[in-house]
Amino acid sequence: MHNLNSKFVLFKVLQMEKTYSVVFYSKTLVEPVKKLKDFLRSKIKWYNSCNSEAHITICEFKIDESQLETIKQKLSQISDTFTPFQVSLDHFGSYPNSGAFFIAPNADVEDNFKLLMKKIHQALKPLKLKKSEDPHLSIGRKLTPENLKIASELFTTIHLNFLCNEIVIREFDPIVKQFFVIDSIPFGSNPQPELIQGSLF
């Protein structure tokens, strides 16, 4: 009996929560953004996000690994209704309060991103989400005011394009302290008509 209890405790430990994030991601952005991050690092040394691959965060959450398949199914259902679209990342921006320096999409694409992000947040509603409401591709986070000023002087013009045609699930590795891509869910180009609210009678 004691043995069984030990096995149960071990099983519970193995079922610990993991941290996942859902992002927009494209391999075509990885190298050009890495060059920007490396250049900034050569000027200000290590900073938050300097080793993170290029991505646009949608949300982050913690769940038991056993729940992951259910989450993937929900994401597949919503992603099936999305249609691929071209993205132009055409200017830099910053959030001085949080020390974030980032690349942002043009206005038309930004609205499209916000709509998809909102739908994904709704699809994962029961989860305790750490949401991103504002689509941006981070170069650095938690920069000091001095380093934020250096970044904004180093980088003034940008023009990156990619086809947004999937959402990606990443898992956080607590040892390396980085997220790694574990699955991608393609857009299905099957838009559903919005449900009409109201009584039939």
Backbone as JSON, one array per atom type, in Angstrom:
{
  "sequence": "MHNLNSKFVLFKVLQMEKTYSVVFYSKTLVEPVKKLKDFLRSKIKWYNSCNSEAHITICEFKIDESQLETIKQKLSQISDTFTPFQVSLDHFGSYPNSGAFFIAPNADVEDNFKLLMKKIHQALKPLKLKKSEDPHLSIGRKLTPENLKIASELFTTIHLNFLCNEIVIREFDPIVKQFFVIDSIPFGSNPQPELIQGSLF",
  "N": [[0.83, -1.21, 0.0], [1.93, 1.21, 0.8], [3.76, 1.55, -1.22], [2.08, 2.04, -3.41], [1.02, 4.52, -2.7], [3.33, 6.1, -2.82], [3.85, 5.97, -5.55], [1.62, 7.3, -6.5], [1.98, 9.89, -5.47], [4.32, 10.55, -6.83], [3.34, 10.51, -9.44], [1.58, 12.68, -9.31], [3.39, 14.73, -8.96], [4.75, 14.64, -11.38], [2.78, 15.59, -12.94], [2.78, 18.31, -12.84], [2.04, 21.81, -13.31], [2.58, 23.48, -16.46], [3.99, 26.16, -18.35], [2.6, 27.82, -21.09], [2.52, 29.48, -24.3], [0.64, 31.27, -26.76], [1.16, 32.29, -30.01], [1.7, 34.52, -32.85], [3.77, 33.65, -35.5], [6.63, 33.45, -37.58], [9.0, 31.8, -39.51], [10.51, 33.23, -41.3], [10.98, 35.64, -40.12], [12.74, 35.25, -38.05], [15.63, 35.32, -38.4], [16.28, 38.03, -39.45], [15.29, 39.59, -37.28], [16.76, 38.61, -35.17], [19.27, 39.59, -35.83], [18.89, 42.33, -35.37], [18.43, 42.28, -32.6], [20.87, 41.23, -31.7], [22.59, 43.25, -32.46], [21.72, 45.35, -30.85], [22.35, 44.22, -28.41], [25.11, 44.24, -28.55], [25.61, 46.82, -27.99], [24.4, 47.47, -25.53], [24.75, 45.35, -23.82], [23.59, 42.32, -22.12], [20.0, 41.87, -22.18], [16.48, 41.71, -21.33], [14.64, 39.47, -23.33], [16.54, 39.29, -25.34], [17.41, 36.86, -26.31], [15.2, 35.66, -27.27], [13.16, 34.18, -29.8], [11.78, 35.78, -32.72], [8.42, 36.85, -32.46], [4.85, 37.41, -32.17], [3.05, 37.99, -29.43], [0.06, 36.4, -28.28], [-1.3, 35.27, -26.09], [-0.68, 33.92, -22.77], [-0.46, 31.12, -20.56], [-0.97, 28.86, -17.73], [-1.14, 25.39, -17.42], [-1.99, 21.93, -16.62], [-0.11, 19.42, -18.24], [-1.7, 17.44, -19.24], [-3.99, 18.7, -20.09], [-3.43, 19.86, -22.46], [-4.06, 18.82, -25.05], [-6.81, 19.3, -25.27], [-6.83, 22.08, -25.31], [-5.45, 22.51, -27.7], [-7.33, 21.51, -29.5], [-9.4, 23.38, -29.24], [-8.09, 25.66, -30.17], [-7.58, 24.85, -32.78], [-10.17, 24.75, -33.83], [-10.93, 27.47, -33.8], [-8.89, 28.59, -35.32], [-9.35, 27.49, -37.78], [-11.28, 29.11, -38.85], [-9.97, 31.37, -39.6], [-8.39, 33.41, -42.11], [-5.47, 33.42, -44.13], [-3.18, 36.24, -44.2], [-1.28, 39.0, -45.52], [1.41, 40.56, -43.85], [2.75, 43.65, -42.91], [5.41, 44.91, -41.23], [6.18, 47.93, -40.17], [7.19, 50.01, -38.58], [8.94, 51.26, -35.64], [8.31, 51.11, -32.1], [7.59, 52.02, -28.64], [7.03, 51.19, -25.16], [7.32, 53.16, -22.7], [6.77, 52.93, -19.92], [7.0, 50.19, -19.3], [9.41, 49.65, -20.34], [9.64, 48.55, -22.87], [10.69, 47.86, -26.2], [9.84, 47.75, -29.56], [8.79, 46.26, -32.76], [6.22, 47.29, -34.91], [3.07, 46.53, -36.58], [1.51, 47.88, -39.63], [-1.37, 50.12, -39.63], [-3.79, 48.96, -40.76], [-3.31, 46.19, -40.72], [-2.87, 45.87, -38.03], [-5.41, 46.17, -36.91], [-6.62, 43.87, -37.9], [-5.08, 41.86, -36.65], [-5.8, 42.41, -33.97], [-8.48, 41.7, -33.93], [-8.36, 38.9, -34.43], [-6.85, 38.12, -32.21], [-8.58, 38.76, -30.12], [-10.64, 36.92, -30.63], [-9.29, 34.53, -30.17], [-8.65, 34.8, -27.46], [-11.24, 34.69, -26.43], [-11.96, 32.09, -27.14], [-10.37, 30.63, -25.44], [-11.37, 31.19, -23.0], [-12.12, 29.98, -20.37], [-9.64, 29.63, -19.18], [-7.05, 31.07, -17.11], [-5.83, 33.7, -18.41], [-2.88, 35.41, -19.48], [-3.07, 38.1, -21.16], [-2.26, 39.57, -24.36], [-3.06, 42.57, -25.72], [-2.3, 44.27, -27.62], [-0.89, 44.12, -30.7], [2.47, 43.42, -31.23], [5.98, 43.1, -31.99], [8.42, 42.17, -29.98], [11.59, 43.67, -29.41], [13.21, 44.31, -27.25], [12.68, 43.97, -23.68], [11.77, 45.45, -20.5], [13.73, 47.43, -20.48], [16.06, 49.89, -19.37], [15.43, 53.46, -18.98], [17.59, 54.78, -20.21], [18.68, 52.8, -21.91], [16.51, 52.33, -23.51], [16.36, 54.69, -24.88], [18.77, 54.54, -26.31], [18.17, 52.34, -27.97], [16.05, 53.4, -29.5], [17.41, 55.32, -30.89], [19.26, 53.88, -32.34], [17.68, 52.28, -34.01], [15.65, 53.26, -36.52], [14.25, 53.02, -38.95], [12.28, 50.47, -40.52], [11.33, 47.58, -42.37], [9.62, 44.87, -42.68], [8.19, 41.9, -44.0], [5.69, 39.34, -43.87], [3.82, 36.28, -44.32], [0.99, 35.77, -42.54], [-0.22, 32.9, -41.48], [-0.82, 30.99, -39.63], [-1.21, 29.91, -36.18], [0.89, 29.55, -33.35], [1.94, 27.26, -30.84], [3.8, 27.5, -27.91], [6.11, 26.16, -25.51], [7.28, 26.75, -22.22], [10.57, 26.45, -21.13], [11.82, 25.88, -18.08], [14.47, 25.6, -17.3], [16.25, 26.53, -19.31], [15.02, 28.9, -19.52], [13.46, 29.87, -21.66], [10.98, 30.08, -24.28], [9.83, 27.45, -26.38], [8.9, 26.39, -29.64], [6.26, 24.12, -29.98], [4.11, 23.26, -31.42], [2.2, 23.93, -34.41], [-0.64, 25.56, -35.75], [-2.48, 25.66, -38.55], [-4.19, 28.26, -40.47], [-7.54, 27.89, -41.59], [-9.11, 29.06, -43.54], [-11.91, 29.11, -43.5], [-14.21, 30.96, -42.93], [-16.76, 31.66, -40.54], [-20.19, 32.61, -40.53], [-21.09, 35.39, -38.5], [-22.83, 34.87, -35.43], [-26.21, 35.73, -35.14], [-27.49, 37.81, -32.76], [-30.36, 37.65, -30.66], [-33.97, 37.2, -30.46], [-35.83, 34.51, -31.92], [-38.48, 34.6, -32.13]],
  "CA": [[0.0, 0.0, 0.0], [2.85, 2.35, 0.88], [4.32, 1.68, -2.57], [1.07, 2.66, -4.27], [0.96, 5.94, -2.33], [4.53, 6.75, -3.35], [3.68, 6.09, -7.0], [0.6, 8.32, -6.72], [2.62, 11.18, -5.2], [5.24, 10.78, -7.95], [2.49, 10.81, -10.59], [1.08, 14.04, -9.13], [4.53, 15.64, -9.16], [5.02, 14.66, -12.82], [1.68, 16.3, -13.6], [2.84, 19.72, -12.49], [1.66, 22.78, -14.35], [3.6, 24.02, -17.35], [3.61, 27.46, -18.94], [2.51, 27.81, -22.56], [2.08, 30.73, -24.92], [0.1, 31.18, -28.13], [1.75, 33.45, -30.69], [1.87, 34.57, -34.3], [5.19, 33.35, -35.65], [7.05, 33.1, -38.94], [10.45, 31.51, -39.58], [11.18, 34.25, -42.12], [11.31, 36.8, -39.28], [13.68, 34.87, -37.0], [17.0, 35.79, -38.65], [16.41, 39.5, -39.45], [15.05, 40.14, -35.94], [17.92, 38.21, -34.35], [20.35, 40.53, -36.14], [18.58, 43.57, -34.66], [18.63, 42.03, -31.17], [22.31, 41.06, -31.46], [23.23, 44.56, -32.6], [21.39, 46.09, -29.63], [23.11, 43.6, -27.32], [26.52, 44.67, -28.67], [25.69, 48.2, -27.49], [23.94, 47.64, -24.13], [24.95, 44.06, -23.15], [22.39, 41.46, -22.01], [18.73, 42.49, -21.79], [15.33, 40.81, -21.44], [14.16, 39.15, -24.69], [17.6, 39.31, -26.36], [17.59, 35.51, -26.89], [13.88, 35.13, -27.66], [12.89, 34.22, -31.24], [10.75, 36.74, -33.14], [7.03, 36.4, -32.37], [3.86, 38.38, -31.68], [2.32, 37.25, -28.38], [-1.4, 36.48, -28.2], [-1.59, 35.05, -24.68], [0.16, 32.98, -22.02], [-1.25, 30.49, -19.51], [-0.41, 27.67, -17.08], [-2.07, 24.26, -17.33], [-1.38, 20.61, -16.56], [0.2, 18.93, -19.58], [-2.82, 16.59, -19.67], [-5.04, 19.54, -20.67], [-2.93, 20.5, -23.68], [-4.78, 18.37, -26.25], [-8.09, 20.01, -25.31], [-6.52, 23.45, -25.73], [-5.12, 22.45, -29.14], [-8.59, 21.32, -30.25], [-10.09, 24.68, -29.24], [-7.33, 26.55, -31.06], [-7.79, 24.37, -34.16], [-11.52, 25.15, -34.25], [-10.97, 28.91, -34.08], [-7.92, 28.87, -36.38], [-9.96, 27.04, -39.03], [-12.12, 30.19, -39.38], [-9.1, 32.49, -40.0], [-7.84, 33.41, -43.47], [-4.11, 34.0, -44.16], [-3.08, 37.62, -44.69], [0.07, 39.55, -45.57], [1.7, 41.5, -42.77], [3.87, 44.58, -43.07], [5.88, 45.52, -39.98], [6.81, 49.08, -40.83], [7.72, 51.07, -37.7], [9.31, 50.89, -34.27], [7.55, 51.78, -31.05], [8.04, 51.66, -27.3], [6.18, 51.41, -23.99], [8.29, 53.64, -21.72], [6.48, 52.46, -18.56], [7.49, 48.81, -19.1], [10.73, 49.53, -20.94], [9.58, 47.68, -24.06], [10.99, 48.43, -27.51], [9.27, 46.74, -30.45], [8.41, 46.55, -34.14], [4.76, 47.24, -34.97], [2.48, 46.43, -37.93], [0.78, 49.07, -40.07], [-2.68, 50.26, -38.99], [-4.78, 48.01, -41.28], [-2.96, 44.86, -40.24], [-3.03, 45.9, -36.58], [-6.84, 45.91, -36.62], [-6.86, 42.45, -38.21], [-4.47, 41.12, -35.55], [-6.59, 42.61, -32.74], [-9.71, 40.91, -34.07], [-8.01, 37.49, -34.24], [-6.41, 37.95, -30.82], [-9.79, 38.79, -29.29], [-11.35, 35.65, -30.83], [-8.51, 33.47, -29.5], [-8.86, 35.0, -26.02], [-12.59, 34.21, -26.12], [-11.95, 30.62, -27.28], [-9.66, 30.06, -24.28], [-11.94, 31.96, -21.88], [-12.07, 29.41, -19.02], [-8.28, 29.68, -18.64], [-6.57, 32.33, -16.55], [-4.91, 34.13, -19.46], [-2.1, 36.65, -19.46], [-3.38, 38.49, -22.54], [-1.67, 40.71, -25.05], [-4.15, 43.22, -26.47], [-1.69, 45.16, -28.6], [0.06, 43.32, -31.48], [3.81, 43.99, -31.43], [7.06, 42.13, -32.0], [9.4, 42.74, -29.05], [13.05, 43.62, -29.57], [13.68, 44.22, -25.87], [11.71, 44.27, -22.62], [12.33, 45.91, -19.22], [14.93, 48.24, -20.72], [16.15, 51.13, -18.59], [15.17, 54.62, -19.84], [18.8, 55.06, -21.0], [18.79, 51.79, -22.98], [15.37, 52.54, -24.42], [16.78, 55.83, -25.71], [19.8, 54.02, -27.22], [17.46, 51.5, -28.96], [15.27, 54.24, -30.42], [18.35, 56.05, -31.75], [19.9, 52.89, -33.23], [16.72, 51.75, -34.98], [14.68, 54.3, -36.9], [13.39, 52.56, -40.05], [12.17, 49.01, -40.62], [10.3, 47.1, -43.29], [9.61, 43.4, -42.74], [6.91, 41.34, -44.45], [5.52, 37.89, -43.76], [2.46, 35.78, -44.48], [0.45, 35.23, -41.29], [-1.11, 31.81, -41.91], [-0.93, 29.99, -38.57], [-0.86, 30.29, -34.82], [1.9, 28.61, -32.85], [1.96, 27.02, -29.39], [5.16, 27.33, -27.4], [6.2, 25.71, -24.12], [8.38, 27.38, -21.5], [11.56, 25.57, -20.52], [12.28, 26.63, -16.9], [15.92, 25.5, -17.13], [16.85, 27.48, -20.26], [14.23, 30.13, -19.38], [13.02, 30.3, -22.99], [9.87, 29.35, -24.88], [10.17, 26.71, -27.6], [7.73, 26.0, -30.44], [5.93, 22.68, -29.89], [3.07, 22.9, -32.41], [1.64, 25.04, -35.19], [-2.01, 25.29, -36.17], [-2.7, 26.5, -39.74], [-5.49, 28.89, -40.73], [-8.31, 27.02, -42.48], [-9.85, 29.85, -44.55], [-13.33, 28.75, -43.47], [-14.89, 31.92, -42.04], [-18.14, 31.33, -40.19], [-21.01, 33.83, -40.35], [-21.27, 35.75, -37.08], [-24.15, 34.51, -34.92], [-27.09, 36.88, -34.96], [-28.06, 37.82, -31.41], [-31.75, 38.09, -30.64], [-34.99, 36.15, -30.38], [-36.39, 34.05, -33.21], [-39.94, 34.8, -32.12]],
  "C": [[0.87, 1.26, 0.0], [3.45, 2.65, -0.51], [3.38, 2.42, -3.51], [0.98, 4.16, -3.99], [2.14, 6.71, -2.89], [4.4, 6.99, -4.85], [2.68, 7.2, -7.32], [1.19, 9.72, -6.53], [3.56, 11.54, -6.36], [4.46, 11.18, -9.2], [1.99, 12.26, -10.52], [2.18, 15.08, -9.39], [4.81, 15.78, -10.66], [3.95, 15.45, -13.58], [1.65, 17.8, -13.27], [2.47, 20.62, -13.66], [2.86, 23.21, -15.19], [3.07, 25.33, -17.91], [3.67, 27.37, -20.46], [2.17, 29.22, -23.05], [1.57, 30.44, -26.32], [0.55, 32.45, -28.84], [1.53, 33.37, -32.21], [3.37, 34.47, -34.54], [5.47, 33.03, -37.12], [8.56, 32.9, -38.94], [11.19, 32.58, -40.37], [11.6, 35.47, -41.29], [12.47, 36.52, -38.32], [15.06, 35.5, -37.21], [17.13, 37.32, -38.67], [16.21, 40.13, -38.07], [16.2, 39.79, -35.0], [19.09, 39.18, -34.58], [20.15, 41.87, -35.41], [18.88, 43.41, -33.16], [20.12, 41.92, -30.83], [23.04, 42.4, -31.53], [22.97, 45.4, -31.34], [22.2, 45.55, -28.45], [24.58, 44.03, -27.36], [26.71, 46.08, -28.11], [25.36, 48.3, -26.0], [24.12, 46.38, -23.27], [23.62, 43.32, -23.0], [21.16, 42.26, -21.62], [17.62, 41.47, -21.97], [14.86, 40.69, -22.88], [15.27, 39.07, -25.73], [17.8, 37.95, -27.01], [16.28, 34.9, -27.4], [13.66, 35.26, -29.17], [11.72, 35.16, -31.54], [9.35, 36.13, -33.09], [6.14, 37.57, -31.95], [2.97, 37.62, -30.69], [0.82, 37.49, -28.46], [-1.83, 36.31, -26.74], [-0.63, 34.02, -24.09], [-0.71, 32.38, -20.92], [-0.5, 29.31, -18.91], [-1.49, 26.6, -17.0], [-1.28, 22.98, -17.06], [-1.17, 20.15, -18.0], [-0.96, 18.11, -20.14], [-3.94, 17.39, -20.34], [-4.67, 20.08, -22.06], [-3.7, 20.11, -24.94], [-6.13, 19.09, -26.4], [-7.9, 21.44, -25.8], [-6.22, 23.49, -27.23], [-6.38, 22.32, -29.98], [-9.35, 22.64, -30.35], [-9.41, 25.65, -30.2], [-7.5, 26.15, -32.52], [-9.14, 24.81, -34.69], [-11.55, 26.63, -34.63], [-10.04, 29.26, -35.25], [-8.47, 28.47, -37.75], [-10.78, 28.15, -39.68], [-11.29, 31.39, -39.87], [-8.58, 32.31, -41.43], [-6.45, 34.04, -43.47], [-4.1, 35.43, -44.71], [-1.62, 38.07, -44.63], [0.25, 40.6, -44.48], [2.89, 42.37, -43.14], [4.19, 45.18, -41.7], [6.73, 46.72, -40.4], [7.27, 50.21, -39.91], [8.06, 50.52, -36.32], [8.42, 51.65, -33.29], [8.1, 51.38, -29.69], [6.94, 51.9, -26.27], [7.13, 51.86, -22.88], [8.06, 53.11, -20.3], [7.03, 51.07, -18.28], [8.87, 48.6, -19.71], [10.77, 48.63, -22.16], [9.89, 48.47, -25.33], [10.61, 47.38, -28.54], [9.1, 47.23, -31.88], [6.89, 46.38, -34.22], [4.27, 47.14, -36.41], [1.8, 47.74, -38.32], [-0.67, 48.99, -39.56], [-3.71, 49.22, -39.45], [-4.56, 46.61, -40.71], [-3.16, 44.77, -38.73], [-4.47, 45.58, -36.18], [-7.18, 44.44, -36.84], [-6.31, 41.57, -37.08], [-5.34, 41.2, -34.29], [-7.85, 41.78, -32.75], [-9.43, 39.42, -33.81], [-7.61, 37.21, -32.8], [-7.61, 37.88, -29.88], [-10.55, 37.46, -29.4], [-10.62, 34.49, -30.14], [-8.67, 33.57, -27.98], [-10.23, 34.44, -25.6], [-12.65, 32.68, -26.16], [-11.31, 29.94, -26.08], [-10.16, 30.66, -22.96], [-11.84, 31.29, -20.5], [-10.68, 29.48, -18.37], [-7.96, 31.06, -18.06], [-5.47, 32.83, -17.49], [-4.14, 35.39, -19.08], [-2.18, 37.13, -20.9], [-2.48, 39.61, -23.06], [-2.79, 41.3, -25.91], [-3.6, 43.99, -27.67], [-0.64, 44.41, -29.41], [1.39, 44.03, -31.7], [4.85, 42.88, -31.35], [8.22, 42.72, -31.17], [10.84, 42.58, -29.54], [13.65, 43.46, -28.18], [12.59, 44.56, -24.88], [12.47, 44.71, -21.36], [13.65, 46.67, -19.4], [14.9, 49.47, -19.81], [15.83, 52.3, -19.52], [16.37, 54.95, -20.75], [18.9, 54.09, -22.19], [17.66, 51.89, -23.99], [15.7, 53.68, -25.39], [17.82, 55.37, -26.74], [19.13, 53.21, -28.34], [16.74, 52.37, -29.98], [16.16, 55.09, -31.33], [19.04, 55.13, -32.75], [18.96, 52.47, -34.36], [15.65, 52.79, -35.29], [13.75, 53.87, -38.04], [13.42, 51.04, -40.14], [11.12, 48.68, -41.67], [10.45, 45.59, -43.43], [8.23, 42.93, -43.17], [6.87, 39.84, -44.18], [4.05, 37.53, -43.98], [2.02, 35.18, -43.14], [-0.58, 34.16, -41.66], [-1.25, 30.69, -40.87], [-0.77, 30.64, -37.2], [0.03, 29.18, -34.27], [1.79, 28.49, -31.33], [3.4, 26.8, -28.97], [5.1, 26.9, -25.93], [7.43, 26.33, -23.47], [9.28, 26.33, -20.86], [12.16, 26.32, -19.32], [13.79, 26.57, -16.68], [16.63, 26.53, -18.02], [16.22, 28.87, -20.14], [13.87, 30.74, -20.74], [11.8, 29.48, -23.41], [10.37, 28.65, -26.14], [8.89, 26.29, -28.31], [7.49, 24.5, -30.32], [4.85, 22.28, -30.9], [2.63, 24.14, -33.17], [0.28, 24.61, -35.73], [-2.34, 26.21, -37.34], [-4.09, 27.13, -39.79], [-6.22, 28.04, -41.77], [-9.07, 27.72, -43.59], [-11.32, 29.44, -44.65], [-14.1, 29.69, -42.54], [-16.33, 31.52, -41.79], [-18.93, 32.62, -40.06], [-21.2, 34.11, -38.86], [-22.7, 35.39, -36.66], [-24.97, 35.79, -34.69], [-27.73, 36.78, -33.57], [-29.52, 38.26, -31.49], [-32.71, 36.9, -30.67], [-35.49, 35.79, -31.77], [-37.89, 34.36, -33.28], [-40.32, 36.18, -31.61]]
}
